CSV table of C-alpha atoms in Angstrom, one decimal:
chain,number,residue,atom,x,y,z
A,462,ALA,CA,-11.8,25.0,-57.1
A,463,ILE,CA,-14.7,27.0,-55.5
A,464,LEU,CA,-16.7,26.7,-58.7
A,465,ALA,CA,-16.2,22.9,-58.9
A,466,GLN,CA,-17.2,22.6,-55.2
A,467,ALA,CA,-20.4,24.5,-55.9
A,468,GLN,CA,-21.5,21.8,-58.4
A,469,GLU,CA,-22.0,19.4,-55.4
A,470,PRO,CA,-25.8,19.3,-54.5
A,471,PHE,CA,-27.1,21.2,-51.5
A,472,LEU,CA,-30.5,20.1,-50.2
A,473,PHE,CA,-31.7,23.2,-48.3
A,474,HIS,CA,-29.3,26.1,-49.0
A,475,GLN,CA,-28.7,28.4,-51.8
A,476,LEU,CA,-25.1,29.4,-52.4
A,477,GLY,CA,-24.2,32.6,-54.1
A,478,ILE,CA,-20.9,32.4,-56.0
A,479,ARG,CA,-19.1,35.2,-57.8
A,480,ASP,CA,-16.3,34.3,-60.2
A,481,LEU,CA,-14.1,37.3,-60.5
A,482,SER,CA,-14.1,37.0,-64.3
A,483,GLY,CA,-17.9,36.6,-64.7
A,484,PRO,CA,-21.4,37.4,-63.4
A,485,ALA,CA,-22.8,36.3,-60.1
A,486,MET,CA,-23.9,32.6,-60.1
A,487,SER,CA,-26.4,30.9,-57.8
A,488,TYR,CA,-27.0,27.2,-57.0
A,489,GLY,CA,-30.6,26.4,-56.2
A,490,LYS,CA,-33.3,23.8,-56.8
A,491,GLY,CA,-33.8,22.7,-60.3
A,492,LYS,CA,-31.6,20.6,-62.6
A,493,GLY,CA,-28.5,20.8,-60.3
A,494,LYS,CA,-26.7,23.4,-62.4
A,495,LEU,CA,-25.4,26.9,-61.8
A,496,ALA,CA,-27.5,29.7,-63.1
A,497,PRO,CA,-27.0,33.5,-63.2
A,498,ALA,CA,-28.2,35.1,-60.0
A,499,GLY,CA,-31.9,36.2,-60.2
A,500,LYS,CA,-32.7,33.8,-63.1
A,501,MET,CA,-34.2,31.0,-61.0
A,502,GLY,CA,-38.0,31.5,-61.2
A,503,GLY,CA,-38.6,35.1,-60.4
A,504,ASP,CA,-37.3,38.1,-58.6
A,505,GLY,CA,-39.0,37.4,-55.2
A,506,PRO,CA,-37.7,35.5,-52.2
A,507,TYR,CA,-36.9,31.8,-52.8
A,508,GLY,CA,-37.3,32.3,-56.6
A,509,LYS,CA,-41.0,33.2,-56.4
A,510,GLY,CA,-42.8,36.3,-57.4
A,511,ALA,CA,-44.1,38.0,-60.5
A,512,GLY,CA,-41.6,40.8,-60.4
A,513,ARG,CA,-44.3,43.4,-59.7
A,514,PRO,CA,-43.3,46.6,-58.1
A,515,GLU,CA,-44.3,47.2,-54.5
A,516,VAL,CA,-47.6,49.1,-54.1
A,517,SER,CA,-48.4,51.5,-51.3
A,518,ASP,CA,-51.0,50.3,-48.8
A,519,ASP,CA,-52.9,53.5,-49.6
A,520,CYS,CA,-53.7,52.1,-53.0
A,521,LYS,CA,-55.1,48.7,-51.7
A,522,VAL,CA,-58.5,47.8,-50.5
A,523,TYR,CA,-59.9,44.8,-48.7
A,524,VAL,CA,-63.0,43.2,-50.1
A,525,GLY,CA,-64.9,40.9,-47.8
A,526,ASN,CA,-68.1,38.8,-47.8
A,527,LEU,CA,-67.4,37.6,-51.4
A,528,ASN,CA,-69.4,34.8,-52.9
A,529,PHE,CA,-67.1,31.7,-52.7
A,530,LYS,CA,-67.5,31.2,-56.5
A,531,THR,CA,-66.2,34.7,-57.3
A,532,VAL,CA,-63.1,34.7,-59.3
A,533,TRP,CA,-60.4,37.4,-59.5
A,534,GLN,CA,-61.4,38.6,-63.0
A,535,THR,CA,-65.0,39.2,-61.8
A,536,LEU,CA,-63.7,41.1,-58.8
A,537,LYS,CA,-61.3,43.2,-60.9
A,538,ASP,CA,-64.1,44.0,-63.4
A,539,PHE,CA,-66.5,45.0,-60.7
A,540,MET,CA,-64.0,47.3,-58.9
A,541,ALA,CA,-62.9,48.9,-62.2
A,542,GLN,CA,-66.1,51.0,-62.1
A,543,VAL,CA,-64.4,53.5,-59.7
A,544,GLY,CA,-60.9,53.5,-61.1
A,545,THR,CA,-58.0,51.7,-62.7
A,546,VAL,CA,-57.4,48.3,-61.1
A,547,THR,CA,-53.8,47.2,-61.3
A,548,HIS,CA,-54.2,43.9,-59.5
A,549,ALA,CA,-57.0,41.8,-57.9
A,550,LYS,CA,-56.5,38.7,-55.8
A,551,ILE,CA,-58.9,36.3,-54.1
A,552,LEU,CA,-57.5,34.8,-50.9
A,553,MET,CA,-57.8,31.0,-50.9
A,554,LYS,CA,-57.8,28.4,-48.1
A,555,ASP,CA,-54.6,26.4,-48.1
A,556,ASP,CA,-56.3,23.0,-47.4
A,557,GLY,CA,-53.4,22.1,-45.1
A,558,LYS,CA,-50.8,22.4,-47.8
A,559,GLY,CA,-48.8,25.2,-46.2
A,560,TRP,CA,-49.2,28.9,-45.8
A,561,ASP,CA,-48.6,29.8,-49.5
A,562,LYS,CA,-49.7,26.7,-51.3
A,563,GLY,CA,-53.4,27.6,-51.8
A,564,TRP,CA,-53.5,31.4,-52.3
A,565,GLY,CA,-55.0,31.8,-55.7
A,566,LYS,CA,-52.9,29.1,-57.5
A,567,GLY,CA,-55.5,28.0,-60.0
A,568,LYS,CA,-56.8,24.4,-60.3
A,569,GLY,CA,-56.7,22.6,-57.0
A,570,GLY,CA,-55.8,25.7,-55.1
A,571,GLY,CA,-58.4,25.2,-52.4
A,572,MET,CA,-61.6,27.0,-51.6
A,573,SER,CA,-62.1,30.8,-51.5
A,574,ARG,CA,-61.9,32.4,-48.1
A,575,GLY,CA,-64.6,34.9,-49.3
A,576,MET,CA,-62.2,37.8,-49.3
A,577,GLY,CA,-59.8,39.6,-51.6
A,578,ILE,CA,-57.4,42.4,-52.1
A,579,VAL,CA,-57.6,44.9,-54.9
A,580,GLU,CA,-54.9,47.3,-55.9
A,581,PHE,CA,-55.7,50.6,-57.6
A,582,ALA,CA,-53.5,52.9,-59.6
A,583,SER,CA,-53.9,55.7,-57.0
A,584,ALA,CA,-54.8,56.2,-53.4
A,585,ALA,CA,-57.7,58.5,-54.5
A,586,GLU,CA,-59.2,55.7,-56.5
A,587,ALA,CA,-58.9,53.3,-53.6
A,588,ALA,CA,-60.6,55.8,-51.3
A,589,MET,CA,-63.4,56.2,-53.9
A,590,ALA,CA,-63.9,52.4,-54.0
A,591,VAL,CA,-64.3,52.3,-50.2
A,592,ALA,CA,-66.7,55.3,-50.2
A,593,SER,CA,-68.9,54.1,-53.1
A,594,LEU,CA,-68.7,50.3,-53.2
A,595,ASN,CA,-68.9,49.4,-49.5
A,596,GLY,CA,-72.3,47.6,-49.0
A,597,SER,CA,-72.9,47.1,-52.7
A,598,SER,CA,-74.0,43.8,-54.2
A,599,LEU,CA,-71.6,41.5,-56.1
A,600,GLU,CA,-72.9,38.0,-57.2
A,601,ASP,CA,-75.9,38.2,-54.8
A,602,ARG,CA,-73.7,39.1,-51.8
A,603,GLU,CA,-73.4,42.5,-50.0
A,604,ILE,CA,-69.7,43.0,-50.0
A,605,GLN,CA,-67.6,44.9,-47.5
A,606,VAL,CA,-65.0,47.2,-49.0
A,607,ASP,CA,-62.5,48.8,-46.6
A,608,ALA,CA,-59.0,50.3,-46.6
A,609,TRP,CA,-56.2,47.7,-46.6
A,610,THR,CA,-54.0,47.6,-43.5
A,611,THR,CA,-51.0,45.4,-42.8
A,612,GLY,CA,-50.2,44.0,-39.4
A,613,TRP,CA,-52.0,44.6,-36.2
A,614,GLN,CA,-53.3,48.1,-35.6
A,615,LYS,CA,-53.4,49.5,-32.0
A,616,ALA,CA,-56.7,50.9,-31.1
């Protein structure tokens, strides 16, 4: 009876259902069918995410004053001169589409904000990037490379 009730469409809620004889099932957006939990578009919240492991902030650096035409691959290749880059992301303007609709989504993703985040394999490589690449030139711009911090820092 509960399983039959879950087939009814829900507009804004995701319902987790566990049949005692089978695996966990979730009802979410899509074709209106039940799917095994965790199989609706990724492992992150709301079915998003690439399933990448969480990386320590010590391994991340902020890169500012980027040329607006710089793409993530160029940034990754440039930063790789000091260590192993595991991920590079150019932050994009959302163009009024919502907080997550324009952050590096490819075609039509908005304009670059002129900044990015680079993740290194180790904290030592990230520190080396800050020490050696801050003030260097990338695509005719003097870039700013600094340690990544999340949230507001008290002075």
